[in-house]
Coordinates of C-alpha atoms (C1' of nucleotides) in Angstrom, one line a residue:
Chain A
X1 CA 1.0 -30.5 -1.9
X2 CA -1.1 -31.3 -4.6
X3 CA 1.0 -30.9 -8.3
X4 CA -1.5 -31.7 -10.5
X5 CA -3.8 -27.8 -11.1
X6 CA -3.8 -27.2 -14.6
X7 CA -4.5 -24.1 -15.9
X8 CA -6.1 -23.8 -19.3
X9 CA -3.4 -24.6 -22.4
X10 CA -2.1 -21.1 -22.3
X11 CA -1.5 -20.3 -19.0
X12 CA 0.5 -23.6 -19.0
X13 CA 2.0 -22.6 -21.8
X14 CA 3.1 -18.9 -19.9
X15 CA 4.2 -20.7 -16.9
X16 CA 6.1 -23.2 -18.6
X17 CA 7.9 -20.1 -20.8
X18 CA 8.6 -18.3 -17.3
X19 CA 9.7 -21.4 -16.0
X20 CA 12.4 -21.5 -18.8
X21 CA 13.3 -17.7 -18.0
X22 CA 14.2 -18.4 -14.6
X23 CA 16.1 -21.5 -14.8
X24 CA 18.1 -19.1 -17.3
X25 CA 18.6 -17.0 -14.8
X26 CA 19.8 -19.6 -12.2
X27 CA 16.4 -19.1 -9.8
X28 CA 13.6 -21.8 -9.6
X29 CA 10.2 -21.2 -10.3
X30 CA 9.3 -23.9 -7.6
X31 CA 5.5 -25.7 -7.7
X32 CA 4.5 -23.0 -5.0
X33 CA 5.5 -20.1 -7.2
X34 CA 4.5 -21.6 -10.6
X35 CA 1.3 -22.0 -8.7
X36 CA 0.8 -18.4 -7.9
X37 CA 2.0 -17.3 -10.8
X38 CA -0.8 -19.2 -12.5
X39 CA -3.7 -17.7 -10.1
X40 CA -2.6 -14.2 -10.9
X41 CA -2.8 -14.9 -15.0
X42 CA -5.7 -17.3 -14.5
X43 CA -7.2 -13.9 -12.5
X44 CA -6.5 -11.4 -15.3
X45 CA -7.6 -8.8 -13.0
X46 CA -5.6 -7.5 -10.0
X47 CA -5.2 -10.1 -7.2
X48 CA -4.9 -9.7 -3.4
X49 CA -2.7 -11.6 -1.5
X50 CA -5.1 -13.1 0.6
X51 CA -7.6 -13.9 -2.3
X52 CA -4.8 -15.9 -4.0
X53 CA -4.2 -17.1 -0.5
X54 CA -7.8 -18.4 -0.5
X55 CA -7.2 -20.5 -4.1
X56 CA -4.0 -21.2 -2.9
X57 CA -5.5 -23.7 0.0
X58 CA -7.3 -25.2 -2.5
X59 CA -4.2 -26.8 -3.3
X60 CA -1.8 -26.4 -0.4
X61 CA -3.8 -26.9 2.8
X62 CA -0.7 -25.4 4.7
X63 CA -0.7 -22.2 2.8
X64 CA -0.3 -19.2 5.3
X65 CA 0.0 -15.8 4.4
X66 CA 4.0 -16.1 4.2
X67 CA 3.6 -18.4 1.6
X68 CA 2.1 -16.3 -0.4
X69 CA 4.1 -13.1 0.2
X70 CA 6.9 -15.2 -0.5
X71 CA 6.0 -16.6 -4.0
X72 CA 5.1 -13.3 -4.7
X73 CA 8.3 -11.6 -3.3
X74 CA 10.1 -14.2 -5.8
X75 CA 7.9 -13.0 -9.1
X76 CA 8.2 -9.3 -8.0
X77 CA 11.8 -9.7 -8.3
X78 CA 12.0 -11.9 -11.7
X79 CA 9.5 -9.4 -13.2
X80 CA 6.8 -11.6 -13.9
X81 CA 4.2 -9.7 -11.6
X82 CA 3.8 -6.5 -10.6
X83 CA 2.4 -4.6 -7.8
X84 CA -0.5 -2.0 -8.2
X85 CA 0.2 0.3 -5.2
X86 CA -2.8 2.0 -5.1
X87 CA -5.0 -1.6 -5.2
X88 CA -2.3 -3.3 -2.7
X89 CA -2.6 -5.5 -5.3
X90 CA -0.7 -8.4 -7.6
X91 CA -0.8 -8.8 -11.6
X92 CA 1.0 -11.2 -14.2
X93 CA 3.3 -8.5 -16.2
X94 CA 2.1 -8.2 -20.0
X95 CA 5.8 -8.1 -21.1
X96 CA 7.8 -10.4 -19.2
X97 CA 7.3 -13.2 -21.6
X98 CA 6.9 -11.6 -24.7
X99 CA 10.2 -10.6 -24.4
X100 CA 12.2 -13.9 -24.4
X101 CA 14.5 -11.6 -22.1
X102 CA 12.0 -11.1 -19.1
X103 CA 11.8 -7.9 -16.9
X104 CA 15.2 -8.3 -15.0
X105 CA 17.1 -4.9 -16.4
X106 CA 15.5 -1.7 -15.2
X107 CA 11.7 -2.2 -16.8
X108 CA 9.8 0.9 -16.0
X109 CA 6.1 0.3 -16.8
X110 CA 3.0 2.6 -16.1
X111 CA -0.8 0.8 -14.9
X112 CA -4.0 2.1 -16.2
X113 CA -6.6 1.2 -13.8
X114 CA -10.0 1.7 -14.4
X115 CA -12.6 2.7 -11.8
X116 CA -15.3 0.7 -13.4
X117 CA -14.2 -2.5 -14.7
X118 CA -11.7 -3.1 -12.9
X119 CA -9.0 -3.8 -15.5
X120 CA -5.4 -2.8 -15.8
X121 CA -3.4 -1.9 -18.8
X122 CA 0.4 -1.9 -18.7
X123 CA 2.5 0.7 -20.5
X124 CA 5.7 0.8 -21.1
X125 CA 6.3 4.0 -22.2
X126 CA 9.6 5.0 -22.5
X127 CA 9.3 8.2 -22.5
X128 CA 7.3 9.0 -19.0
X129 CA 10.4 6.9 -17.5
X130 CA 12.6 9.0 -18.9
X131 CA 11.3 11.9 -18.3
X132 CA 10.7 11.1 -14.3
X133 CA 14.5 9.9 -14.1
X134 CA 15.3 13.7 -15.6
X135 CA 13.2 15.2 -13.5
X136 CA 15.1 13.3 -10.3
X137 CA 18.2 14.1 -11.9
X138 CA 17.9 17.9 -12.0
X139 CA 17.6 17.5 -8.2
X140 CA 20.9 14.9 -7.9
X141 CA 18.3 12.3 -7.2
X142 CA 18.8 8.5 -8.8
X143 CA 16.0 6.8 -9.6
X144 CA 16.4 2.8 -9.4
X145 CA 12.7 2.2 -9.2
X146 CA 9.6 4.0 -10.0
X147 CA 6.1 3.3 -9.6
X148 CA 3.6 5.4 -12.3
X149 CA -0.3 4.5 -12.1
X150 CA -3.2 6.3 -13.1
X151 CA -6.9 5.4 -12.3
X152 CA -9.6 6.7 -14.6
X153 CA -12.1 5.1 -16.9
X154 CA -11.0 2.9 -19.9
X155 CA -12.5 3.2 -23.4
X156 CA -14.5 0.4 -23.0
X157 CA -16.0 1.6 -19.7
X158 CA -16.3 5.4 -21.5
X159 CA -18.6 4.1 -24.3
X160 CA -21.2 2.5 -22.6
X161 CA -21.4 5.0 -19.3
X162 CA -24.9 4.3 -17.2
X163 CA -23.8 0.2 -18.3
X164 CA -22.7 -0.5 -14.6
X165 CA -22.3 -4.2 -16.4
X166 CA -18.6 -5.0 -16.3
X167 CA -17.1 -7.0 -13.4
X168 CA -16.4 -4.0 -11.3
X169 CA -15.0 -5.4 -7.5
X170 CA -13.9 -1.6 -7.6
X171 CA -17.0 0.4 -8.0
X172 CA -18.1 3.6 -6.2
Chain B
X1 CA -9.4 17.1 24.0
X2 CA -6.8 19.6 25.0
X3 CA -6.8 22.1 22.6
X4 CA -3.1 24.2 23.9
X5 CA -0.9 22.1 21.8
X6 CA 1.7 24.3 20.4
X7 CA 3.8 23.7 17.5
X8 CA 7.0 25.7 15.9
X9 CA 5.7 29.2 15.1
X10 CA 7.1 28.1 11.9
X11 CA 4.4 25.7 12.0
X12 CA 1.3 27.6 13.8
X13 CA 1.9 30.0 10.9
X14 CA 1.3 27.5 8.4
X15 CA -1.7 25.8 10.4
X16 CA -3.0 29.4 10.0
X17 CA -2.8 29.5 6.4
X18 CA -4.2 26.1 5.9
X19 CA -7.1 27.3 8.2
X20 CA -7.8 30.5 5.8
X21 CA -7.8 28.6 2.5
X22 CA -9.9 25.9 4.4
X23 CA -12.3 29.1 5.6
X24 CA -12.0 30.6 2.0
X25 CA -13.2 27.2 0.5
X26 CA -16.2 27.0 3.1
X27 CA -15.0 24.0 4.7
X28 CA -13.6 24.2 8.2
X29 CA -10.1 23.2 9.6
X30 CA -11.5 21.4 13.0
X31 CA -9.3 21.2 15.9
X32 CA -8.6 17.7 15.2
X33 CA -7.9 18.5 11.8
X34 CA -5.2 21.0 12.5
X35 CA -3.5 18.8 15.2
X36 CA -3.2 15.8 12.5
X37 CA -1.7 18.8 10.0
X38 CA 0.7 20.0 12.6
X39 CA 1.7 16.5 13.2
X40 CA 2.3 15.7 9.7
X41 CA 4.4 18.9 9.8
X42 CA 6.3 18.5 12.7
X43 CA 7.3 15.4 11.5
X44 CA 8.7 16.1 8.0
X45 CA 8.7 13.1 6.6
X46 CA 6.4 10.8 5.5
X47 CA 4.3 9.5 8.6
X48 CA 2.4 6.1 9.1
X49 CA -1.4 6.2 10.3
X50 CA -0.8 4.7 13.3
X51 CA 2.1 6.4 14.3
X52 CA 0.2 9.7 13.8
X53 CA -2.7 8.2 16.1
X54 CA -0.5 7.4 18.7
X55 CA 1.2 11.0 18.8
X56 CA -2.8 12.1 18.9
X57 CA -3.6 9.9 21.5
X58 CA -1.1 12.7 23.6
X59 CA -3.5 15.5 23.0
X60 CA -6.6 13.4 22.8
X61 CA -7.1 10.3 24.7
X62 CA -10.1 8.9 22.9
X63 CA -8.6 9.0 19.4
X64 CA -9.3 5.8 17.3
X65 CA -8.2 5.0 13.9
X66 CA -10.8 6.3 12.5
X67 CA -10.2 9.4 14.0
X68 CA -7.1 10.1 12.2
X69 CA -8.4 8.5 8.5
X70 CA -10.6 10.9 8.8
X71 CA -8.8 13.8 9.5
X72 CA -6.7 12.4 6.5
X73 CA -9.1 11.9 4.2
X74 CA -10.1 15.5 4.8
X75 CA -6.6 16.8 4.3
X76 CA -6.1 14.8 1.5
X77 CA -9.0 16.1 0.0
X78 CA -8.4 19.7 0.4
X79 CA -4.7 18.7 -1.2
X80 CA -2.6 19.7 2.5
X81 CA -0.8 16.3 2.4
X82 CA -0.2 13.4 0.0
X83 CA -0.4 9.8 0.7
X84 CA 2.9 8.1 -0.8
X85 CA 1.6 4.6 -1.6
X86 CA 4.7 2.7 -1.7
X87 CA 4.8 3.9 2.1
X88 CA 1.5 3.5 2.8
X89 CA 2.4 7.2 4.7
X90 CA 1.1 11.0 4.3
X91 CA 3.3 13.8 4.1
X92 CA 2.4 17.6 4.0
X93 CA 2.3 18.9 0.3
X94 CA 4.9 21.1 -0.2
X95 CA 3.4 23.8 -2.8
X96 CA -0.6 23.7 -1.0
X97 CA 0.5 27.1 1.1
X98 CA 2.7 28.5 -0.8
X99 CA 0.7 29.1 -3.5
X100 CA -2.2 30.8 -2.1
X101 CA -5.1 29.0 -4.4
X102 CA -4.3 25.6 -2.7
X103 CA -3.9 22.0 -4.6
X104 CA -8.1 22.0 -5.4
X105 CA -7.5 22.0 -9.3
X106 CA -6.2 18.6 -10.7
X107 CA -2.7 18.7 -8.4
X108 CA -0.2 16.3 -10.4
X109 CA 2.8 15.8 -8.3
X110 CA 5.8 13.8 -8.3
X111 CA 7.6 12.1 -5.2
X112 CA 11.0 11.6 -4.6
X113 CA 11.7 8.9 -2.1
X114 CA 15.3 8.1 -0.3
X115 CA 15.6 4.9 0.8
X116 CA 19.0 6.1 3.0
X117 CA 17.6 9.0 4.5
X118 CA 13.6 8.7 4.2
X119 CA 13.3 12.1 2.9
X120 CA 10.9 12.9 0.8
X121 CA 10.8 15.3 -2.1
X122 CA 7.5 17.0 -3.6
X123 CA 8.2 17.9 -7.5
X124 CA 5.5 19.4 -9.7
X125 CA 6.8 18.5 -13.2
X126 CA 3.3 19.1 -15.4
X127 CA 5.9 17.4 -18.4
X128 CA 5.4 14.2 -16.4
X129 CA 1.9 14.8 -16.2
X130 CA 1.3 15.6 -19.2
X131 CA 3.0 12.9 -20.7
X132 CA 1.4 10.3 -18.7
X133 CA -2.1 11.7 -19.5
X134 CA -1.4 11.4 -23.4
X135 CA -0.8 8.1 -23.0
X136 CA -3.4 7.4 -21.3
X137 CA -5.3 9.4 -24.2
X138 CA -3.8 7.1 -27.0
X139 CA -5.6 4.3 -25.6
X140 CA -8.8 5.8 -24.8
X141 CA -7.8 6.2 -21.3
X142 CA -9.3 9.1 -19.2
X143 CA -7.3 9.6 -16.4
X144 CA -8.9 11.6 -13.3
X145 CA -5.5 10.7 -10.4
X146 CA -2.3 9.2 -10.4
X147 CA 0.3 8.4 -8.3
X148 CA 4.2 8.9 -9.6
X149 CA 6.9 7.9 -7.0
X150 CA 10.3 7.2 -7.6
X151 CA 12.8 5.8 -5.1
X152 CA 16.3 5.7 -4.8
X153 CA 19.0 7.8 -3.5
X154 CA 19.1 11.8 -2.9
X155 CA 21.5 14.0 -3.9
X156 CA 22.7 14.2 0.2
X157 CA 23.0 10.4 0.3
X158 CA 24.9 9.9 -2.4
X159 CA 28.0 12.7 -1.3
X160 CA 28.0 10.2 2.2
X161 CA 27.8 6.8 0.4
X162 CA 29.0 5.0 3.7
X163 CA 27.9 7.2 6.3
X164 CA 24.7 5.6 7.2
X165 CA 24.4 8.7 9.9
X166 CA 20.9 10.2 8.6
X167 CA 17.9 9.6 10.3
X168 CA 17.0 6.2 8.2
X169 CA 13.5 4.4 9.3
X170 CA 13.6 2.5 6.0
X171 CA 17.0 1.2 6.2
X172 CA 17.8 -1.8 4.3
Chain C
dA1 C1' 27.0 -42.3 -0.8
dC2 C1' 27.7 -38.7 2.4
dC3 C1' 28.1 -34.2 4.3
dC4 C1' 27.2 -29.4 4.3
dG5 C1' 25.7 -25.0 3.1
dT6 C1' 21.9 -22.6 0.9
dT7 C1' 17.5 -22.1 -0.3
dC8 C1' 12.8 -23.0 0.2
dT9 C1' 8.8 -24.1 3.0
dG10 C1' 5.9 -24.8 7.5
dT11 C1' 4.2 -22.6 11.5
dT12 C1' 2.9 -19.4 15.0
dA13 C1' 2.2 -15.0 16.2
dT14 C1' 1.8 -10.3 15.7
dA15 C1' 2.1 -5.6 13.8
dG16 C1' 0.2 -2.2 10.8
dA17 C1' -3.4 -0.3 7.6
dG18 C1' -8.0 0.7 6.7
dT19 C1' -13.3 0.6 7.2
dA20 C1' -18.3 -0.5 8.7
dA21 C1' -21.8 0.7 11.5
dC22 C1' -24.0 3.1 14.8
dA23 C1' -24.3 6.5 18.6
dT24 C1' -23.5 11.1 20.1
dC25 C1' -22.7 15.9 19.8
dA26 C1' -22.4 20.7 18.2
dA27 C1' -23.6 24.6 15.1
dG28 C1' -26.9 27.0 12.2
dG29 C1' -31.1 27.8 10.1
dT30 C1' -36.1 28.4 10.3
Chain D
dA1 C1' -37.8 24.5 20.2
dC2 C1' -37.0 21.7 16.2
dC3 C1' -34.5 19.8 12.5
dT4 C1' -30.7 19.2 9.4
dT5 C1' -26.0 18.7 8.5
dG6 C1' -21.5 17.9 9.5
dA7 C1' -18.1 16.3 12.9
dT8 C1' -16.6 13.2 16.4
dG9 C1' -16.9 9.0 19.7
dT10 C1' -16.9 4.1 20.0
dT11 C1' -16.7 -0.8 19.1
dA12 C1' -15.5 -4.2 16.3
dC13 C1' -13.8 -6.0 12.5
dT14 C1' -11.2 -7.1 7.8
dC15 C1' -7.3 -6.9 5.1
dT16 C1' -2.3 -6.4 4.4
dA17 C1' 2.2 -7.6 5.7
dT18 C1' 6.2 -9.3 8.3
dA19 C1' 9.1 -11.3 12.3
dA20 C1' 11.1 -15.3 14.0
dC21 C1' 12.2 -19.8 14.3
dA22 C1' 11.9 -24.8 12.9
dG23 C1' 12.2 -28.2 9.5
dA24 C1' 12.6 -30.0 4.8
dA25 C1' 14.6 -30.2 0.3
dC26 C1' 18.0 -29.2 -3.1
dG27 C1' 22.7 -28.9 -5.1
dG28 C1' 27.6 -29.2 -5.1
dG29 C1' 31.9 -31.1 -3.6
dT30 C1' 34.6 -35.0 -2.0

DNA sequence: ACCCGTTCTGTTATAGAGTAACATCAAGGT
DNA sequence: ACCTTGATGTTACTCTATAACAGAACGGGT
């Protein structure tokens, strides 16, 4: 396999931080995984498996879709991706590595996916969490993972309507 | 396509509700249609695509898959059933028939997911709603659907921890 | 250095989810 | 009769995801 992708200076820079995170941990963020971690930031947009597949052969001409699921499988867990249900889609979490603590307690975030660019916003709202675990609760239901998207139209997207000029894959 | 399949009176009385609020709404609850519903019903939990098609195929030997997307699509439309996405499954919505107007209006519901048991619950907490939509709001976000699903453990599960004896497809 | 268990990766094959595109059919309206 | 609209039939495909097994690489103990 072929080690030597770079990314630009600060996706490096990311992967070399969540490299650090999960050696803390006592996990491995092999080449394979620092690899695919690196597509989905380098992406910035939601990724699907078999489009980071696609880049992933650029690399690693043995790639098959197990590898893939399995690097992502590994992220998923570590919290440095998440998965946007409604996109069967893949992206890089916003918090993960601000945090110096990473994802790994319960980390209840909500997506904001817009229709017409494209782009997702991660919340991490608190109180929504809270709120659904409650709600559960008043029915002797426990919560130990939630998934909370909306899809709508960001405020970039709102302001200039007829635009049709972002990079939408998404549009309808 | 033989057209004398009977469900659970239980059921047919249901399909006949779903076929009046379709009627009142000027849209039309096909055969097809009410065989996919009274599938989704009969099973009472959340059912796959494919595993609906094959119980059509019983009834209706040339049924394809896009027989029964679109028979979803138009019950998802008309708010009798709810895709869950971490399932990639439809179940019937709970509160469509019993409140008389339907789920046409901007439906907001909550799923409650068991991974023991695979049971799911319907909750329609506007609180949840509400809240996710003013976050949304705070960052210019319009929100027109979302998707809230929590899994974990029901309140049946968790008085027979060991037990294992439900009726678990998603046993892990 | 060696062995050994664990973890990671390679490889093949297949199951499951969803849609595109076009043909056909049925029901109503004029 | 004709035409429009909505529903279904049919074929073929794309995308998503996992099972199962083989082999390689790593890490720890002796």
């Amino acid at each position: 396999m072929d080690t030597s992708v770079a990314f630009s200076p600060r996706i490096e820079r990311l992967l070399d931080q969540a490299s650090s995170v999960c050696a803390e941990r006592g996990s491995r963020l092999t080449d394979i995984r620092r690899l695919v971690l690196g597509l989905v930031l380098d992406r910035g947009r939601p990724s699907g498996a078999y489009e980071l597949l696609d880049r992933l052969r650029e690399n690693n001409r043995g790639a098959a879709p197990p590898t893939v699921y399995r690097a992502l499988d590994f992220l998923l867990e570590q919290g440095l991706v998440h998965r946007i249900e409604r996109l069967s889609a893949f992206v890089a979490c916003t918090h993960a590595l601000e945090h110096a603590h990473g994802c790994s307690d319960f980390h209840a975030a909500q997506f904001l996916i817009c229709r017409h660019c494209g782009e997702v916003t991660e919340l991490e709202n608190r109180g929504i969490s809270h709120a659904l675990r409650a709600a559960g609760a008043e029915h002797g239901f426990h919560i130990s993972a939630s998934t909370i998207e909306a899809e709508g139209t960001c405020a970039a997207c709102r302001a200039k309507p007829a635009g049709m000029d972002g990079p939408a894959e998404s549009r309808q």
